[in-house]
Coordinates of C-alpha atoms in Angstrom, one line a residue:
X1 CA 79.5 108.8 94.6
X2 CA 76.0 108.6 92.6
X3 CA 73.3 110.4 93.9
X4 CA 68.7 110.1 92.4
X5 CA 67.9 112.4 89.6
X6 CA 66.2 114.7 89.8
X7 CA 64.0 115.7 87.3
X8 CA 64.5 119.5 84.8
X9 CA 61.5 121.0 83.2
X10 CA 61.0 121.9 79.8
X11 CA 61.2 125.8 78.9
X12 CA 57.7 124.9 76.6
X13 CA 56.5 123.6 80.7
X14 CA 57.2 125.8 82.8
X15 CA 58.7 129.0 83.3
X16 CA 62.1 129.2 82.7
X17 CA 63.8 129.4 86.2
X18 CA 66.1 132.0 87.9
X19 CA 69.9 131.5 85.3
X20 CA 72.0 130.3 88.5
X21 CA 69.1 127.6 89.7
X22 CA 69.6 126.6 86.1
X23 CA 73.1 126.2 85.7
X24 CA 72.3 124.5 89.1
X25 CA 69.8 121.9 88.4
X26 CA 71.1 121.9 84.7
X27 CA 74.7 121.1 86.4
X28 CA 73.7 118.4 88.3
X29 CA 71.3 116.4 86.3
X30 CA 74.2 116.6 83.3
X31 CA 77.1 115.5 85.9
X32 CA 75.2 112.7 87.6
X33 CA 74.2 111.8 83.4
X34 CA 78.5 111.0 82.9
X35 CA 79.1 109.9 86.7
X36 CA 77.1 107.4 85.6
X37 CA 78.2 106.1 82.4
X38 CA 81.4 106.9 83.5
X39 CA 80.5 105.3 86.6
X40 CA 79.2 101.9 83.9
X41 CA 81.7 101.6 81.4
X42 CA 85.3 103.3 82.3
X43 CA 85.1 101.7 86.3
X44 CA 86.8 97.8 84.8
X45 CA 89.7 100.3 83.0
X46 CA 89.9 101.2 87.1
X47 CA 88.8 98.6 88.8
X48 CA 91.9 97.2 86.2
X49 CA 94.2 99.4 87.3
X50 CA 93.5 99.2 90.8
X51 CA 94.1 95.8 90.5
X52 CA 97.8 95.8 89.1
X53 CA 98.4 98.8 90.4
X54 CA 98.5 97.3 93.9
X55 CA 100.9 94.2 93.0
X56 CA 102.7 97.0 91.6
X57 CA 103.5 98.1 94.7
X58 CA 105.0 95.7 96.4
X59 CA 107.8 94.9 93.9
X60 CA 110.6 96.1 96.7
X61 CA 109.6 93.4 99.0
X62 CA 108.9 90.3 96.3
X63 CA 112.5 91.1 94.4
X64 CA 114.1 90.7 97.8
X65 CA 112.4 88.0 98.3
X66 CA 112.5 86.3 93.6
X67 CA 116.5 88.0 93.6
X68 CA 117.7 88.2 97.0
X69 CA 121.0 86.2 96.2
X70 CA 121.4 88.2 93.5
X71 CA 119.9 91.7 94.8
X72 CA 121.8 91.7 98.3
X73 CA 125.1 90.5 100.3
X74 CA 125.5 87.4 102.8
X75 CA 128.0 88.9 104.6
X76 CA 128.6 93.2 104.6
X77 CA 133.6 94.1 104.3
X78 CA 135.2 95.7 105.7
X79 CA 136.0 97.7 101.6
X80 CA 134.4 97.9 98.4
X81 CA 137.4 96.4 95.8
X82 CA 137.4 98.9 92.7
X83 CA 135.3 99.4 90.2
X84 CA 138.4 98.0 87.4
X85 CA 138.3 93.9 90.2
X86 CA 134.7 94.0 89.8
X87 CA 134.1 94.2 86.0
X88 CA 136.6 92.2 85.9
X89 CA 135.1 89.5 86.6
X90 CA 131.6 90.2 85.9
X91 CA 133.2 90.5 82.0
X92 CA 135.4 87.6 82.8
X93 CA 131.9 85.4 83.1
X94 CA 129.6 86.9 80.9
X95 CA 131.5 88.6 78.6
X96 CA 129.9 88.4 75.1
X97 CA 128.2 92.3 75.1
X98 CA 129.7 95.7 75.5
X99 CA 130.3 96.9 79.0
X100 CA 127.3 99.9 79.6
X101 CA 126.8 100.5 82.3
X102 CA 128.0 100.3 86.0
X103 CA 125.6 101.2 89.1
X104 CA 127.6 101.6 92.1
X105 CA 125.1 101.3 95.3
X106 CA 124.2 103.5 99.0
X107 CA 123.6 100.9 100.7
X108 CA 126.3 99.1 102.2
X109 CA 124.5 94.9 102.4
X110 CA 124.0 95.8 98.8
X111 CA 125.7 94.7 95.5
X112 CA 127.6 96.2 92.5
X113 CA 125.0 96.0 89.2
X114 CA 127.6 94.8 85.7
X115 CA 124.6 96.2 82.9
X116 CA 125.9 94.8 79.7
X117 CA 123.9 95.6 77.0
X118 CA 123.8 92.6 74.6
X119 CA 122.3 92.0 70.7
X120 CA 119.1 90.6 70.1
X121 CA 117.8 91.7 73.8
X122 CA 116.8 95.1 72.9
X123 CA 115.5 97.9 75.1
X124 CA 116.3 94.8 78.0
X125 CA 120.7 94.4 79.4
X126 CA 121.7 92.3 81.6
X127 CA 123.3 92.7 84.6
X128 CA 125.5 90.9 86.5
X129 CA 125.4 91.2 89.8
X130 CA 128.7 92.0 92.0
X131 CA 129.5 91.7 95.3
X132 CA 130.9 95.1 96.2
X133 CA 133.4 92.9 99.3
X134 CA 134.7 90.0 97.4
X135 CA 134.5 90.9 93.8
X136 CA 132.5 87.3 93.8
X137 CA 129.5 87.5 91.3
X138 CA 126.3 86.0 92.3
X139 CA 124.7 86.0 88.8
X140 CA 123.2 87.4 86.4
X141 CA 119.6 88.5 85.4
X142 CA 117.2 90.2 82.3
X143 CA 116.6 93.7 83.3
X144 CA 115.1 97.1 81.8
X145 CA 116.1 100.9 82.9
X146 CA 117.9 98.4 86.2
X147 CA 114.3 96.5 87.1
X148 CA 114.3 92.8 88.2
X149 CA 112.8 90.7 85.7
X150 CA 109.2 90.5 88.1
X151 CA 108.6 94.5 87.7
X152 CA 109.1 94.1 84.6
X153 CA 106.3 92.2 84.5
X154 CA 104.3 94.1 86.8
X155 CA 104.6 97.4 85.3
X156 CA 104.0 96.6 82.3
X157 CA 100.8 94.2 83.4
X158 CA 100.1 97.7 85.1
X159 CA 100.6 99.8 82.0
X160 CA 99.6 98.0 79.4
X161 CA 98.0 94.6 80.1
X162 CA 100.6 93.3 78.9
X163 CA 99.9 94.3 75.5
X164 CA 102.3 96.7 74.1
X165 CA 101.7 100.6 72.8
X166 CA 98.1 99.1 71.4
X167 CA 97.1 97.9 75.4
X168 CA 98.5 101.3 76.6
X169 CA 95.0 103.2 75.3
X170 CA 93.7 100.9 78.5
X171 CA 95.6 102.6 81.7
X172 CA 95.4 106.2 79.9
X173 CA 92.1 106.0 79.1
X174 CA 91.5 104.5 83.4
X175 CA 94.5 108.3 84.0
X176 CA 91.4 110.1 81.5
X177 CA 88.7 109.7 82.6
X178 CA 89.4 109.1 86.7
X179 CA 89.5 112.6 88.3
X180 CA 86.2 113.6 85.8
X181 CA 84.9 111.1 88.1
X182 CA 86.4 112.2 91.5
X183 CA 85.9 115.4 90.4
X184 CA 81.7 114.6 89.7
X185 CA 81.3 112.5 92.4
X186 CA 82.6 114.8 94.7
X187 CA 80.4 117.7 93.5
X188 CA 77.4 115.2 93.2
X189 CA 77.8 114.4 97.1
X190 CA 78.8 117.6 99.2
X191 CA 76.1 119.1 96.6
X192 CA 73.6 116.5 98.4
X193 CA 74.6 117.1 101.6
X194 CA 74.4 120.6 101.5
X195 CA 69.8 120.7 100.0
X196 CA 69.4 118.6 102.9
X197 CA 70.8 120.4 105.7
X198 CA 73.4 118.1 106.6
X199 CA 76.5 120.9 106.5
X200 CA 77.6 118.4 109.7
X201 CA 81.2 116.7 107.9
X202 CA 80.2 113.3 109.8
X203 CA 77.4 113.7 106.6
X204 CA 80.4 114.0 104.0
X205 CA 83.2 111.6 105.8
X206 CA 81.4 108.9 107.8
X207 CA 78.9 106.3 105.7
X208 CA 75.9 106.4 107.7
X209 CA 75.0 103.6 109.5
X210 CA 71.2 104.1 109.3
X211 CA 70.6 104.1 105.9
X212 CA 70.0 100.5 104.1
X213 CA 69.6 99.4 100.7
X214 CA 70.4 101.9 98.1
X215 CA 72.0 104.8 100.1
X216 CA 73.7 102.6 102.8
X217 CA 76.0 101.4 99.9
X218 CA 75.7 105.1 98.3
X219 CA 76.5 106.5 102.0
X220 CA 80.1 103.0 101.5
X221 CA 80.6 105.1 97.9
X222 CA 80.9 108.8 98.8
X223 CA 82.6 109.5 101.8
X224 CA 84.9 106.4 100.6
X225 CA 85.5 108.1 97.8
X226 CA 86.2 111.7 100.2
X227 CA 88.7 109.7 102.0
X228 CA 90.8 109.0 99.0
X229 CA 89.3 112.2 96.7
X230 CA 93.5 113.8 96.5
X231 CA 95.5 110.3 96.1
X232 CA 93.2 109.8 93.6
X233 CA 93.0 113.2 91.2
X234 CA 97.4 112.8 92.5
X235 CA 96.9 109.6 90.4
X236 CA 95.6 110.8 87.4
X237 CA 97.8 113.5 86.9
X238 CA 100.8 112.1 87.6
X239 CA 99.7 108.6 84.7
X240 CA 98.9 110.8 82.9
X241 CA 102.3 112.2 82.3
X242 CA 104.3 109.7 81.0
X243 CA 100.5 108.1 79.6
X244 CA 100.7 108.2 74.9
X245 CA 98.8 110.9 73.7
X246 CA 98.6 113.1 76.9
X247 CA 101.7 112.5 78.3
X248 CA 103.0 114.5 74.6
X249 CA 100.2 116.9 74.7
X250 CA 102.6 116.8 78.4
X251 CA 105.7 117.9 76.7
X252 CA 104.7 120.4 74.8
X253 CA 103.9 122.6 77.9
X254 CA 107.1 121.3 79.4
X255 CA 108.9 122.9 76.4
X256 CA 106.9 125.3 76.0
X257 CA 106.9 126.9 79.3
X258 CA 110.8 126.5 79.7
X259 CA 110.3 123.3 81.4
X260 CA 111.7 120.3 80.9
X261 CA 114.9 119.2 82.9
X262 CA 117.7 120.6 82.1
X263 CA 120.7 118.4 80.0
X264 CA 124.4 117.7 80.4
X265 CA 127.3 118.5 77.9
X266 CA 128.7 116.2 77.5
X267 CA 130.7 117.2 74.3
X268 CA 134.3 116.8 75.1
X269 CA 136.2 120.8 74.9
X270 CA 138.4 120.3 71.5
X271 CA 142.0 120.1 72.5
X272 CA 144.5 122.8 71.8
X273 CA 146.6 121.5 69.2
X274 CA 150.5 121.6 69.8
X275 CA 153.5 123.9 67.8
X276 CA 154.3 122.2 64.2
X277 CA 157.5 120.9 64.1
X278 CA 159.8 119.1 61.7
X279 CA 158.5 116.6 60.9
X280 CA 154.4 117.1 62.7
X281 CA 152.6 115.9 59.0
X282 CA 153.5 112.7 60.1
X283 CA 153.6 112.2 63.7
X284 CA 149.7 113.6 63.1
X285 CA 148.5 111.3 61.4
X286 CA 150.3 108.3 63.3
X287 CA 148.0 109.1 66.1
X288 CA 145.3 109.6 63.6
X289 CA 142.8 106.9 64.6
X290 CA 143.4 106.2 67.3
X291 CA 141.5 105.6 70.4
X292 CA 140.7 106.7 74.2
X293 CA 140.4 104.5 77.3
X294 CA 137.5 105.9 78.0
X295 CA 135.8 104.4 74.7
X296 CA 136.3 101.2 74.9
X297 CA 135.2 101.3 78.4
X298 CA 138.2 100.1 80.0
X299 CA 138.1 98.8 83.3
X300 CA 140.2 101.3 84.7
X301 CA 138.7 104.3 84.0
X302 CA 135.5 103.1 86.0
X303 CA 137.8 103.7 89.2
X304 CA 139.1 107.4 87.7
X305 CA 135.2 108.4 86.9
X306 CA 133.9 107.9 89.8
X307 CA 137.0 109.5 92.0
X308 CA 136.2 112.9 89.9
X309 CA 132.2 112.0 90.8
X310 CA 132.8 112.0 94.8
X311 CA 135.1 114.9 94.5
X312 CA 132.8 116.6 93.5
X313 CA 130.1 115.9 95.5
X314 CA 127.9 112.7 94.7
X315 CA 127.3 110.4 96.8
X316 CA 125.0 107.5 97.8
X317 CA 124.3 105.7 94.4
X318 CA 125.8 106.8 91.2
X319 CA 125.5 105.6 87.6
X320 CA 129.1 105.3 86.0
X321 CA 128.4 105.6 82.1
X322 CA 131.6 105.8 79.6
X323 CA 131.3 108.0 76.3
X324 CA 130.2 106.5 73.2
X325 CA 132.3 108.1 70.9
X326 CA 136.0 109.9 71.2
X327 CA 135.2 113.2 71.3
X328 CA 132.3 112.6 75.0
X329 CA 133.1 112.8 78.1
X330 CA 132.4 109.4 81.0
X331 CA 129.2 110.2 82.6
X332 CA 128.2 109.5 86.3
X333 CA 124.7 110.6 87.3
X334 CA 123.6 110.2 90.9
X335 CA 120.0 107.6 91.4
X336 CA 118.5 108.1 94.4
X337 CA 115.2 107.7 94.2
X338 CA 113.8 108.2 98.2
X339 CA 113.3 111.7 99.6
X340 CA 116.0 114.2 99.8
X341 CA 116.0 112.8 96.0
X342 CA 119.7 113.4 95.1
X343 CA 119.6 113.7 90.7
X344 CA 122.7 115.8 90.1
X345 CA 125.7 114.7 86.9
X346 CA 128.9 115.2 86.5
X347 CA 130.8 114.7 82.8
X348 CA 134.3 113.7 83.2
X349 CA 137.1 114.0 80.8
X350 CA 139.4 111.2 82.7
X351 CA 142.2 112.0 80.5
X352 CA 142.7 115.4 83.0
X353 CA 140.7 114.3 85.9
X354 CA 138.1 117.3 84.9
X355 CA 135.1 117.6 85.6
X356 CA 133.2 119.2 81.9
X357 CA 130.0 120.1 83.2
X358 CA 126.8 119.3 85.2
X359 CA 123.5 119.9 86.4
X360 CA 121.9 120.7 89.3
X361 CA 118.8 119.2 91.1
X362 CA 118.4 122.1 92.6
X363 CA 118.7 124.1 88.6
X364 CA 116.0 121.9 87.7
X365 CA 113.0 124.3 86.5
X366 CA 109.8 123.9 88.9
X367 CA 107.6 122.0 86.3
X368 CA 110.6 119.5 86.1
X369 CA 110.6 119.2 89.6
X370 CA 107.6 117.8 89.9
X371 CA 107.2 115.8 86.7
X372 CA 109.8 114.0 88.3
X373 CA 109.2 113.4 92.1
X374 CA 105.8 112.7 91.2
X375 CA 106.4 109.9 88.9
X376 CA 108.5 108.7 91.8
X377 CA 105.1 108.8 94.0
X378 CA 103.3 107.3 91.9
X379 CA 105.8 104.1 92.2
X380 CA 105.6 104.1 95.2
X381 CA 109.9 105.0 95.4
X382 CA 110.0 108.5 97.2
X383 CA 109.0 107.8 100.5
X384 CA 110.0 103.9 101.1
X385 CA 107.8 102.4 103.0
X386 CA 105.1 104.2 103.6
X387 CA 104.7 105.4 100.1
X388 CA 103.5 102.0 99.4
X389 CA 100.9 101.8 102.0
X390 CA 99.5 105.1 101.5
X391 CA 100.0 103.4 97.1
X392 CA 97.9 99.8 98.6
X393 CA 95.4 101.6 101.3
X394 CA 93.8 104.0 97.1
X395 CA 94.2 100.9 95.8
X396 CA 92.7 99.4 97.9
X397 CA 89.4 101.6 98.5
X398 CA 89.6 102.3 94.5
X399 CA 88.9 98.7 94.9
X400 CA 85.6 98.9 97.4
X401 CA 84.9 101.9 95.2
X402 CA 84.2 100.6 91.9
X403 CA 82.3 98.1 93.2
X404 CA 79.6 99.9 95.0
X405 CA 79.8 101.9 93.1
X406 CA 78.2 98.4 90.9
X407 CA 76.3 97.4 92.9
X408 CA 73.9 100.7 93.3
X409 CA 73.0 100.4 89.9
X410 CA 71.9 96.9 90.8
X411 CA 69.8 97.3 93.9
X412 CA 68.7 100.5 91.6
X413 CA 67.3 97.9 88.7
X414 CA 63.0 97.5 88.7
X415 CA 62.4 94.5 91.4
X416 CA 57.7 94.9 89.6
X417 CA 57.3 91.4 87.6
X418 CA 55.9 93.7 85.5
X419 CA 58.9 95.7 84.4
X420 CA 61.8 93.8 86.4
X421 CA 65.3 94.5 84.6
X422 CA 68.8 93.5 85.9
X423 CA 70.2 96.9 86.5
X424 CA 69.1 100.1 87.7
X425 CA 67.6 102.9 85.3
X426 CA 70.1 105.0 83.9
X427 CA 69.3 109.0 84.2
X428 CA 67.4 110.5 82.2
X429 CA 69.0 111.9 78.8
X430 CA 68.1 115.4 77.9
X431 CA 69.9 116.9 81.0
X432 CA 72.1 120.0 78.8
X433 CA 68.6 121.3 78.1
X434 CA 68.4 122.5 81.3
X435 CA 71.8 124.4 81.3
X436 CA 71.2 128.5 80.3
X437 CA 73.1 129.9 77.2
X438 CA 76.1 131.4 78.2
X439 CA 77.5 127.8 80.5
X440 CA 76.5 126.4 77.0
X441 CA 79.3 128.3 75.3
X442 CA 80.9 128.4 78.0
X443 CA 81.5 124.7 78.3
X444 CA 81.8 123.6 74.6
X445 CA 84.6 125.4 73.2
X446 CA 86.0 124.3 77.0
X447 CA 85.3 121.1 76.1
X448 CA 87.1 121.3 72.9
X449 CA 90.3 122.4 74.5
X450 CA 90.1 119.8 77.4
X451 CA 89.8 117.2 74.3
X452 CA 93.2 118.4 72.6
X453 CA 95.2 118.6 76.0
X454 CA 93.5 114.8 76.8
X455 CA 92.9 112.5 72.9
X456 CA 91.7 109.7 74.5
X457 CA 89.8 111.2 76.7
X458 CA 88.5 113.4 74.2
X459 CA 87.9 111.2 71.3
X460 CA 86.1 108.3 74.4
X461 CA 83.0 111.2 75.1
X462 CA 82.7 111.8 71.3
X463 CA 82.6 108.6 70.9
X464 CA 79.5 108.2 74.1
X465 CA 77.9 111.6 72.1
X466 CA 77.5 110.2 68.9
X467 CA 76.4 106.5 70.4
X468 CA 73.1 108.7 72.9
X469 CA 72.1 110.4 70.5
X470 CA 72.0 107.8 67.7
X471 CA 70.1 105.7 70.7
X472 CA 67.6 108.1 71.2
X473 CA 66.7 109.3 67.2
X474 CA 66.5 105.4 67.2
X475 CA 64.0 105.5 70.4
X476 CA 62.4 108.2 68.9
X477 CA 62.2 110.4 71.5
X478 CA 63.3 114.6 71.1
X479 CA 65.4 114.4 73.8
X480 CA 69.2 113.8 73.9

């Protein structure tokens, strides 16, 4: 969504225009320069994010293609076997590690997942897939947070280019600048059409078929950006919520406004002490140190915890997690990420068969709900196949916009033999001088606050300003 550059007269060479005119023209010149340089230098990050995101959108289908023999059952039976029987089958084939959780599927053709915490796998787990109707083990995979190896690999590729924490700067840079490029491009394109009297919707939303050269490319670039603007802004905002630095700021904001999701209380109530009787002291010592069944993850207690949760109204796919010590309850959580979502959780005391605590999705604060739903939509699971199609279309559109942006840069290069160049000339420097003082005074604090909220954006913007000023000084230019 680039545009031609307009000359902004200096204060020494022309009378000062009206404040409104100076504001409009000064802002436009500044936006043109910012949009140009952000597009040139940040576009590679956006292109990488679009390509890796496009690959990630089809992970459900890829998982079924690659791991279908483990994720799905060949024949749907009449009734599922008890979890204890399925767990026993999994442990017989895979005795190493501790029993971390069991995921029971909502789909009739899906396998039960028995998750084992195995030393040496770090944050990853070994997941054993069991046919719920026959208790036959269909295989295992090394998973992370329930994701298959292929999905994990594509997720890491999109998040950090397989470079760990260092690589996360790439995705945060892309997300931080994406909204700047989109918002600036919208202002430039809408303003350009208004200045030319082109108020029809077609001039905004459809490319100009009569244009040629750079005008045709700009028309395609801008019109496609108009169609994708909301989706790109959404991906930028949701991507930033789980980024490293901006995500930390977002977490602080949620805490400040009390917008975090409610936490489930898993501490079991203190049991009432029985009356002391003769020899009671020795009896107490005989009970000291006894390990309840729940602490050892007794397979039978998985069925008990699941039955209590089902009776409490938890339906669909649920994850059953044993307590980590004797003072804790079992946790049964709904994990239905497709709309309408279900995220209720209950803490279960299997010895009494009671629910000791509960959190309901309906009770989540609005910020927590928006964050959760936004994350699932960004990952392409909230609305199923329709969600995947929309994300894929946005990714393809962003790839096209990026390509057209670079093409404009190339088409606008000087072509005369005496001043030929490989790329177009950058917009004129000194655009900020066209801004009136009140706008500058208001803009500087706003940029500082924005830099605090989005640290990567703030640092890269500061680096750009330093380099730009340094280049201007080296060239002997007075305007910066």
